[in-house]
Amino acid sequence: MSLLILENVTKRFGGLVAVDQVSLEIKHGEFVGIVGPNGSGKTTLFNVINGVFFPEEGRVIFEGLDITTLPPYKRAPLGIGRTFQIPRPFASATVRENVAVGAMFGTLSGKVNVDESLEIADQTIERVGLKEHRNKQAGTLTPVEKKLMEIARALAMKPKLLLMDEAMAGMHPNDIDQMVAFIKQVAEEDKIAIVAMVEHIMRAVVGMAEKVIVLHQGAKLVDAPTKEALEDPKVVEVYLGRPSEK
Amino acid sequence: MKKESTKYYPLIPVFAAYLVLFLIGRNVPGMWQLVAMLLFYCALGQAFNIFLGMTGYVDFGYVAFMGVGTYGMALAITKLAHIEGLGIAIIIIGFVMALFMATLLSLAVGAVALRLRGAYFAIATIGVNEGLRFFIEGARIWNGSEGLIFTAQLNQILGRETASTLMTFWADIMVLIIAVSAAFITLYYIRSKIGYALTALREDEDAAKVMGINVTKYKIIAFVTSACFAGLLGAASWALKTPYVFPPEVFEIHYTIEAIIIVLLGGSGTLLGPVVGGLIYGISKYYLSIFIPGFQLLIFAPIIIIIIVLFPEGVVGMLKNRFKDSALAQFII
Ligand SMILES: Nc1ncnc2c1ncn2[C@@H]1O[C@H](COP(=O)(O)OP(=O)(O)OP(=O)(O)O)[C@@H](O)[C@H]1O
Ligand SMILES: [Mg+2]
């Protein structure tokens, strides 16, 4: 059974079609990169998947369950975690508390108590390398640390699907390599399907994605194994806007 | 892992403040009135903090819960006075009524208004207290605009002596008990899933939802809890201290404003904040009105603005940051 299926999903904002008849399929443990120019509907697609917006048309199916109109707080425990394009920490709470929230409310059983959550938080924070910042207010972290904190918060939810919006935005190339390695490791260890939106298409996508989906003006342009997708003339033209270097 | 006993350390400064107040009130002649007023403001701050402080939502109609609580007690006493042998039990029935009415009203208001966000919620609640007042007056329920006066009934049920100590002393003790209970509940909430959910939704409601938090549920929990304490406070401080209730007095918006100021001054969402805020507010108000009667607002308003500008997280918020890494940290939350 597929982990996630979108069937002809359309999301409009007034007259603007932000997501246009998109169908796609994500398998368990799969690593998928989503790319597309600014405004092509990447974030909106995430919002439809995790319930921030309901689509006007189409269906969203998670592990065989139709979740098209399920509110977001009910989707999270099913196993959908997410990070945001612009980090959204619970600013006044500590890093530890932020991550504990993920464990407390985002897990399927819903029976994780406060102490257990804090324990899970400590382990997860250590994993993303934020240990020395755990008692800092999340609002005081640097942008990159906030990204890591959000990843920890999502991982503490023990997701089956992790949606990462602009996972590497604003990162130094060295950090990107580290991040790619880390995310790949997490995906394998935790058996999480990751759908990552990546801006540095070549570097990051080639580094980790098995499959690439290219969006253009809300519609799906390409959906193919990474190598194939990157060589597709349509992608080169639309996404890169210049002739391939090859 | 925290030891069980250290979990309650943050209650120590709160209870110490109340104990000192109580001792001053009992032992320094002529001070009880001031102490009673301070207890009222501390309790008011603690009650409102559970909603305003923990969720970040501003309810401008908050006083309505105190109003219906006052009516709860007043109705219990006026309607049940004829039953022989009720004695002090009538007070308990009154509190139950107050709780019941505050719960009902908060569920009704919450079900509608808590669907709205931030400023829209605030605006939607502005009319609640006035609306209720005009409804009571217009529909002539509960004796309409004439209100309910029940001094005679209290005297008849409890005897003149007891009724008088109830008004001048025991009612204030009940306010103290309400404040202490509110402190317990606040700490319990802060330490439990409820507190984590409320902090998350206060900081970023959409992100909270995505993390699996049923934000509506937790907002309603905070709203109803806060309303219940307001109802009890109305019943104790308004109905029992002054055994009458007039609609314009108990639905007066300025109590809501006072509650907001106290919470912001002290440090919203903290346990100790409303106590500190209540003391600063109450003491300044009391002495300013003695020394410069009529002009107190002129001095008072800038003082409040200065404190809020200097300490945007309130006095306790500031202390919390200052002593973050010291041994004091476990007492200040
Ligand atoms: N809440 C909203 N209300 C109205 N229009 C919106 C909203 N969110 C997105 N849009 C519009 O939908 C389109 C797709 O936006 P979206 O944010 O999904 O693109 P994106 O691919 O994530 O872009 P970026 O690379 O800049 O993050 C844009 O034209 C955007 O202006
Ligand atoms: Mg985006």
XYZ file of C-alpha atoms and ligand atoms in Angstrom:
611
model
C 0.000 0.000 0.000
C 1.237 3.488 -0.782
C 1.923 5.821 2.076
C 0.417 8.870 0.458
C -1.676 9.313 -2.648
C -2.938 12.577 -4.059
C -5.655 12.260 -6.653
C -6.222 15.252 -8.899
C -5.816 17.737 -6.089
C -6.675 21.337 -6.851
C -6.332 24.245 -4.435
C -7.411 27.716 -5.467
C -7.018 31.092 -3.798
C -9.768 33.131 -5.407
C -8.985 33.048 -9.086
C -5.451 31.797 -8.572
C -4.900 28.074 -9.026
C -2.065 27.397 -6.592
C -2.178 23.617 -6.989
C -3.562 22.379 -10.264
C -4.844 18.807 -10.663
C -1.852 17.250 -8.983
C -1.709 13.487 -8.598
C 1.203 11.779 -6.953
C 2.209 8.799 -4.945
C 4.731 8.425 -2.148
C 5.817 5.010 -0.910
C 6.916 4.099 2.621
C 10.470 5.118 3.274
C 10.848 6.830 -0.054
C 12.862 9.999 -0.422
C 11.271 12.457 -2.775
C 12.489 15.875 -3.759
C 10.009 18.520 -4.848
C 11.287 21.419 -6.842
C 9.755 24.281 -8.715
C 10.211 27.981 -9.181
C 8.884 30.518 -6.683
C 5.141 30.484 -6.454
C 4.824 27.142 -8.189
C 2.693 25.754 -5.358
C 5.178 23.718 -3.329
C 4.233 25.092 0.066
C 0.551 25.004 -0.800
C 0.871 21.360 -1.726
C 2.347 20.661 1.712
C -0.440 22.600 3.313
C -2.982 20.450 1.528
C -1.191 17.278 2.587
C -1.111 18.157 6.254
C -4.479 19.826 6.429
C -3.724 23.523 6.769
C -5.857 23.939 3.626
C -8.527 21.674 2.251
C -8.449 21.221 -1.537
C -11.418 22.287 -3.660
C -11.067 19.169 -5.763
C -9.420 15.820 -5.485
C -8.554 13.490 -2.638
C -5.705 13.029 -0.206
C -5.216 9.437 0.898
C -2.810 8.467 3.661
C -2.219 4.758 4.228
C -5.511 3.969 2.567
C -7.435 6.474 4.673
C -9.148 9.392 2.974
C -7.933 12.409 4.932
C -8.985 15.098 2.449
C -10.996 17.020 5.044
C -9.430 15.774 8.256
C -8.262 18.690 10.457
C -4.476 19.029 10.797
C -4.338 18.091 14.457
C -5.843 14.708 13.598
C -3.424 14.130 10.739
C -0.264 14.698 12.725
C -0.749 11.633 14.949
C -1.366 9.474 11.874
C 2.260 10.112 11.074
C 2.566 13.325 9.137
C 5.285 15.638 10.396
C 6.420 18.868 8.924
C 8.926 21.676 8.995
C 8.175 25.166 7.756
C 9.675 27.271 5.008
C 10.186 30.098 7.480
C 10.843 28.406 10.837
C 7.962 28.631 13.264
C 9.299 27.771 16.694
C 7.200 28.249 19.810
C 9.452 31.180 20.559
C 9.093 31.634 24.319
C 9.388 27.929 25.044
C 12.768 26.238 25.296
C 14.126 24.014 22.547
C 13.465 21.069 24.797
C 9.846 22.072 25.355
C 9.325 22.659 21.643
C 10.523 19.201 20.782
C 8.572 17.663 23.660
C 5.382 19.124 22.171
C 6.013 17.033 19.069
C 6.336 13.863 21.106
C 3.379 14.696 23.332
C 0.762 15.493 20.725
C 2.139 14.212 17.461
C 2.416 10.535 18.231
C -0.185 8.002 17.309
C -1.053 6.597 20.712
C -1.536 10.069 22.162
C -0.577 8.533 25.479
C 2.907 9.942 25.845
C 3.070 11.852 29.113
C 5.099 14.963 29.876
C 8.124 13.208 31.408
C 8.331 10.683 28.583
C 8.053 13.475 26.047
C 10.891 15.389 27.640
C 13.002 12.252 27.525
C 12.216 11.727 23.840
C 12.981 15.408 23.311
C 16.422 15.059 24.899
C 17.288 12.097 22.695
C 16.039 13.788 19.544
C 17.806 17.051 20.324
C 21.044 15.192 20.777
C 20.510 13.565 17.423
C 20.228 16.860 15.558
C 23.171 18.258 17.464
C 21.431 20.956 19.505
C 22.233 19.532 22.899
C 23.954 22.595 24.276
C 21.032 24.755 23.220
C 18.301 22.655 24.740
C 17.404 25.087 27.516
C 17.513 28.172 25.332
C 14.332 29.871 24.243
C 13.673 28.686 20.719
C 13.130 32.246 19.571
C 16.765 33.080 20.292
C 18.256 30.418 18.012
C 19.958 31.212 14.709
C 17.959 30.434 11.560
C 19.901 27.238 10.918
C 19.448 26.116 14.517
C 15.745 26.820 14.183
C 15.613 24.546 11.157
C 17.334 21.802 13.119
C 14.979 22.394 16.032
C 12.004 22.003 13.707
C 13.420 18.782 12.348
C 13.842 17.498 15.885
C 10.307 18.570 16.739
C 8.966 16.718 13.710
C 11.088 13.628 14.367
C 9.817 13.475 17.935
C 6.385 12.897 16.406
C 7.690 9.612 15.003
C 6.276 10.423 11.587
C 5.899 8.057 8.679
C 5.985 10.984 6.330
C 8.105 14.031 6.929
C 7.413 17.115 4.857
C 10.352 19.475 4.794
C 9.721 22.860 3.293
C 12.920 24.513 2.084
C 14.962 22.305 4.326
C 18.266 23.914 3.464
C 17.302 27.506 2.826
C 19.911 29.957 3.986
C 22.476 27.300 4.742
C 26.153 27.354 3.990
C 27.147 24.747 1.366
C 29.106 22.798 3.971
C 26.113 22.737 6.249
C 23.969 21.570 3.368
C 26.145 18.547 2.834
C 25.941 17.751 6.518
C 22.220 18.246 6.517
C 21.752 16.023 3.493
C 23.804 13.299 5.138
C 21.845 13.677 8.349
C 18.442 13.604 6.731
C 19.352 10.596 4.668
C 20.532 8.788 7.745
C 17.369 9.623 9.638
C 15.188 8.481 6.766
C 16.934 5.142 6.697
C 17.114 4.601 10.445
C 13.559 5.669 11.184
C 12.116 4.361 7.935
C 10.476 7.694 7.248
C 9.331 8.780 3.845
C 10.661 12.244 3.305
C 9.309 14.753 0.906
C 11.716 17.607 0.849
C 11.409 20.849 -0.953
C 14.807 21.903 -1.956
C 16.025 25.078 -3.486
C 19.527 24.042 -4.505
C 18.170 21.567 -6.897
C 21.328 19.915 -8.141
C 23.312 19.549 -5.024
C 20.685 18.528 -2.554
C 18.410 16.552 -4.773
C 21.126 14.507 -6.389
C 22.501 13.903 -2.939
C 19.434 12.282 -1.538
C 16.265 11.974 -3.520
C 15.231 8.794 -5.244
C 12.538 10.608 -7.092
C 11.939 14.181 -8.110
C 8.654 15.919 -8.666
C 8.737 19.195 -10.508
C 5.933 21.683 -10.104
C 5.284 24.515 -12.463
C 2.491 27.025 -11.973
C 0.737 24.628 -9.655
C 0.778 21.676 -12.026
C 3.002 18.637 -11.954
C 5.474 18.872 -14.786
C 7.681 15.881 -14.148
C 7.598 12.950 -11.758
C 10.516 10.629 -12.345
C 13.607 9.050 -10.803
C 16.107 11.749 -9.922
C 18.589 11.315 -12.709
C 15.921 11.097 -15.359
C 14.054 14.112 -13.996
C 17.106 16.305 -13.937
C 17.896 15.517 -17.549
C 14.372 16.160 -18.706
C 14.477 19.100 -21.146
C 11.217 20.456 -19.727
C 12.789 20.770 -16.287
C 15.868 22.386 -17.607
C 13.811 24.905 -19.448
C 11.235 25.714 -16.794
C 13.109 25.346 -13.599
C 16.592 26.398 -14.477
C 15.509 28.811 -17.166
C 18.732 28.282 -19.075
C 20.249 25.553 -21.237
C 21.685 22.533 -19.496
C 25.367 22.663 -18.774
C 25.745 19.136 -19.998
C 14.194 13.884 36.227
C 12.682 16.237 38.757
C 12.005 15.067 42.259
C 8.332 15.162 43.205
C 8.813 17.721 45.966
C 10.727 20.269 43.884
C 7.763 20.378 41.529
C 5.915 22.479 44.065
C 8.714 24.931 44.843
C 7.231 27.632 42.614
C 4.212 27.754 44.921
C 6.397 28.847 47.826
C 6.784 32.535 46.866
C 3.093 32.682 45.966
C 1.940 31.277 49.281
C 4.537 33.286 51.175
C 3.066 36.457 49.706
C -0.436 35.421 50.748
C 0.720 34.449 54.224
C 2.435 37.799 54.746
C -0.650 39.620 53.544
C -2.855 37.613 55.866
C -0.604 38.205 58.876
C -0.403 41.937 58.210
C -4.146 42.099 57.847
C -4.780 40.255 61.102
C -2.139 41.944 63.198
C -1.825 45.516 62.025
C -4.914 47.450 63.046
C -6.855 49.042 60.217
C -5.075 47.083 57.508
C -7.629 44.393 56.780
C -9.475 46.473 54.240
C -6.332 47.061 52.197
C -5.327 43.423 52.540
C -8.751 42.328 51.366
C -8.476 44.561 48.347
C -5.018 43.200 47.522
C -6.239 39.633 47.862
C -9.044 40.455 45.480
C -6.677 41.862 42.862
C -4.270 38.946 43.215
C -7.114 36.464 42.842
C -8.504 38.389 39.888
C -5.098 38.347 38.220
C -4.598 34.660 38.859
C -8.014 33.773 37.541
C -7.656 35.795 34.365
C -4.063 34.708 33.832
C -5.218 31.140 33.237
C -6.899 32.346 30.077
C -5.229 35.613 29.035
C -1.750 34.665 30.157
C -1.695 31.094 28.998
C -3.469 31.479 25.638
C -2.604 35.062 24.730
C -6.260 35.710 23.919
C -7.788 38.878 25.359
C -11.359 38.570 26.598
C -12.772 42.064 27.050
C -16.003 40.629 28.404
C -14.279 38.758 31.205
C -16.118 40.595 33.986
C -19.323 38.948 32.786
C -18.205 35.719 34.476
C -17.785 37.555 37.769
C -21.188 39.085 37.152
C -22.985 35.793 36.672
C -21.066 34.339 39.607
C -22.382 37.162 41.769
C -25.878 36.437 40.513
C -25.375 32.728 41.216
C -24.765 33.427 44.883
C -27.478 36.108 45.043
C -30.081 33.825 43.470
C -29.220 30.913 45.740
C -29.654 33.112 48.804
C -32.804 34.931 47.704
C -34.592 31.864 46.332
C -33.670 29.411 49.074
C -33.864 31.713 52.114
C -37.287 30.372 53.046
C -36.002 26.797 53.518
C -35.532 26.106 57.212
C -32.224 24.906 58.583
C -30.047 25.415 55.519
C -27.625 27.533 57.491
C -24.155 27.836 56.043
C -24.991 25.220 53.379
C -26.704 27.981 51.456
C -23.301 29.564 50.829
C -22.040 26.304 49.364
C -25.106 26.087 47.142
C -24.387 29.658 46.106
C -20.851 28.782 45.039
C -22.118 25.777 43.113
C -24.608 28.025 41.339
C -21.847 30.519 40.576
C -19.688 27.768 39.112
C -22.587 26.413 37.114
C -23.543 29.762 35.623
C -19.954 30.747 34.819
C -19.384 27.385 33.140
C -22.557 27.671 31.099
C -21.795 31.218 29.981
C -18.175 30.427 29.163
C -19.168 27.411 27.100
C -21.691 29.503 25.199
C -19.304 32.408 24.609
C -16.365 30.093 23.938
C -18.221 27.940 21.425
C -18.805 31.004 19.282
C -15.949 33.403 19.992
C -13.062 30.934 20.347
C -13.429 30.112 16.680
C -12.076 33.595 16.036
C -8.438 34.536 16.185
C -6.631 37.240 18.126
C -8.095 40.673 17.622
C -11.351 39.275 16.251
C -11.851 37.292 19.411
C -11.154 40.384 21.510
C -13.699 42.422 19.563
C -16.312 39.693 19.701
C -16.077 39.575 23.485
C -16.325 43.321 24.066
C -20.100 43.241 23.975
C -20.634 40.214 26.197
C -20.780 41.999 29.541
C -22.849 44.923 28.247
C -25.110 42.557 26.348
C -25.773 40.515 29.434
C -26.434 43.607 31.498
C -28.997 44.927 29.014
C -30.537 41.513 28.702
C -31.058 41.241 32.449
C -32.431 44.779 32.614
C -34.497 44.544 29.451
C -35.956 41.099 29.950
C -36.503 41.876 33.656
C -35.030 38.563 34.739
C -33.569 38.276 38.229
C -35.401 41.435 39.214
C -34.105 43.384 36.226
C -32.465 46.741 36.761
C -33.518 46.872 40.397
C -31.087 44.086 41.156
C -31.206 41.772 44.123
C -30.660 42.837 47.701
C -30.293 40.044 50.202
C -28.860 41.447 53.418
C -32.055 40.569 55.244
C -32.028 36.993 54.013
C -28.399 36.530 55.046
C -29.176 37.882 58.505
C -32.183 35.639 58.761
C -30.371 32.486 57.684
C -27.080 32.944 59.476
C -27.974 35.280 62.279
C -26.874 38.897 62.401
C -23.550 38.189 64.049
C -22.390 35.463 61.676
C -23.675 37.361 58.659
C -21.626 40.360 59.630
C -18.355 38.431 60.149
C -19.084 36.674 56.866
C -19.191 40.022 55.088
C -16.209 41.601 56.785
C -13.892 38.637 57.224
C -14.895 35.223 55.886
C -15.732 36.501 52.424
C -12.143 37.746 52.142
C -10.821 34.412 53.370
C -12.839 32.768 50.611
C -11.183 35.093 48.123
C -7.846 33.955 49.538
C -8.851 30.303 49.116
C -9.875 31.019 45.524
C -6.519 32.663 44.849
C -4.647 29.720 46.358
C -6.694 27.203 44.352
C -6.101 29.190 41.179
C -2.364 29.066 41.884
C -2.501 25.286 42.272
C -4.439 24.853 39.055
C -2.113 27.229 37.212
C 0.942 25.246 38.283
C -0.783 21.988 37.428
C -1.645 23.298 33.973
C 1.847 24.687 33.380
C 3.369 21.328 34.239
C 0.912 19.171 32.307
C 0.129 18.601 28.652
C -2.384 21.432 28.909
C 0.371 23.945 29.592
C 2.492 22.711 26.704
C -0.485 22.879 24.372
C -1.401 26.381 25.525
C 2.145 27.687 25.171
C 2.341 26.235 21.682
C -0.949 27.725 20.560
C -0.144 31.073 22.162
C 3.091 31.258 20.201
C 1.832 29.937 16.882
C -1.622 28.486 16.576
C -1.182 27.058 13.075
C 2.109 25.394 13.903
C 0.480 23.985 17.046
C -2.293 22.384 15.003
C 0.210 20.834 12.659
C 1.984 19.328 15.669
C -1.217 17.491 16.551
C -2.700 19.878 19.096
C -6.460 20.221 19.198
C -6.221 23.940 19.829
C -9.946 24.525 20.261
C -10.115 21.946 23.031
C -7.268 23.499 24.979
C -8.510 27.050 24.511
C -11.880 25.975 25.883
C -10.257 24.249 28.865
C -8.385 27.454 29.729
C -11.413 29.638 29.072
C -13.831 27.632 31.210
C -11.327 27.226 34.050
C -10.618 30.926 34.076
C -14.334 31.729 33.922
C -15.078 29.399 36.844
C -12.567 31.170 39.055
C -14.066 34.498 38.004
C -17.525 33.206 38.910
C -16.352 32.078 42.344
C -14.605 35.389 42.850
C -17.772 37.291 42.007
C -19.731 35.119 44.420
C -17.240 35.577 47.272
C -15.993 39.073 46.813
C -19.029 40.804 45.432
C -22.085 38.889 46.577
C -20.934 37.986 50.062
C -19.008 41.124 50.932
C -21.789 43.416 49.802
C -25.031 41.457 49.802
C -26.662 43.057 46.808
C -26.190 42.921 43.078
C -27.031 45.596 40.502
C -26.474 44.892 36.808
C -24.472 48.044 35.997
C -22.021 47.346 38.824
C -21.202 43.728 38.158
C -20.909 44.049 34.391
C -18.595 47.043 34.556
C -15.794 46.715 31.969
C -13.194 48.444 34.100
C -12.666 45.274 36.153
C -11.698 43.501 32.950
C -9.211 46.263 32.228
C -7.813 45.997 35.760
C -7.408 42.256 35.304
C -5.540 42.762 32.039
C -3.221 45.345 33.609
C -2.458 43.088 36.575
C -1.606 40.129 34.344
C 0.600 42.201 32.026
C 2.333 44.013 34.871
C 3.173 40.813 36.711
C 4.057 38.656 33.752
C 1.504 36.901 31.671
C 1.451 33.135 31.713
C 3.642 32.939 34.822
C 2.543 31.568 38.171
C 3.883 34.333 40.374
C 3.144 37.170 37.947
C -0.490 37.838 38.819
C 0.389 38.021 42.529
C 3.140 40.556 41.893
C 0.911 42.423 39.445
C -2.010 42.394 41.886
C 0.164 43.768 44.690
C 1.754 46.507 42.582
C -1.586 47.501 41.135
C -3.545 47.343 44.375
C -0.985 49.158 46.512
C -0.422 51.941 43.974
C -4.112 52.411 43.450
C -4.811 52.538 47.176
C -2.106 54.997 48.129
C -2.436 57.193 45.079
C -6.118 57.643 45.787
C -5.280 58.651 49.383
C -2.447 61.049 48.605
C -3.654 62.598 45.402
C -7.340 61.822 45.251
C -8.828 62.535 41.868
C -5.483 62.627 40.118
C -4.424 59.048 40.685
C -5.029 58.050 37.089
C -2.765 60.832 35.889
C 0.157 59.303 37.782
C -1.008 55.745 37.520
C -1.341 55.426 33.774
C 2.250 56.507 33.049
C 3.588 54.226 35.801
C 1.847 51.264 34.223
C 3.060 52.206 30.772
C 6.625 52.600 32.025
C 6.624 49.226 33.754
C 5.192 47.514 30.688
C 7.720 49.210 28.409
C 10.639 48.383 30.727
C 9.522 44.813 31.303
C 7.575 43.657 28.281
C 7.348 40.201 29.799
C 6.156 41.617 33.099
C 8.056 41.874 36.348
C 8.142 38.126 36.883
C 9.007 37.481 33.246
C 12.005 39.732 33.768
C 12.994 37.994 37.028
C 12.634 34.631 35.359
C 15.129 35.587 32.670
C 17.463 37.247 35.141
C 17.679 34.212 37.425
C 17.406 31.594 34.706
C 20.640 29.849 35.580
C 20.620 30.345 39.334
C 19.179 28.327 42.171
C 16.276 30.766 42.362
C 15.021 29.590 38.991
C 13.085 26.702 40.442
C 11.020 29.068 42.585
C 10.068 31.499 39.866
C 7.843 30.319 37.100
N -2.770 31.768 1.873
C -2.715 32.183 0.602
N -3.632 33.049 0.119
C -3.588 33.457 -1.160
N -2.678 33.061 -2.051
C -1.731 32.203 -1.651
C -1.707 31.725 -0.301
N -0.661 30.873 -0.176
C -0.066 30.824 -1.390
N -0.706 31.612 -2.271
C -0.356 31.775 -3.680
O -0.330 30.491 -4.261
C 0.760 30.381 -5.164
C 1.654 29.249 -4.750
O 2.319 29.626 -3.570
P 3.254 28.674 -2.733
O 3.621 29.388 -1.508
O 2.622 27.347 -2.604
O 4.506 28.561 -3.713
P 5.931 27.963 -3.423
O 6.187 27.045 -4.556
O 6.009 27.418 -2.062
O 6.823 29.247 -3.574
P 8.203 29.624 -2.840
O 9.286 28.948 -3.618
O 8.272 31.108 -2.974
O 8.115 29.161 -1.451
C 1.469 31.728 -5.165
O 1.003 32.460 -6.270
C 1.033 32.349 -3.877
O 0.990 33.750 -3.991
Mg 7.102 27.826 -0.409
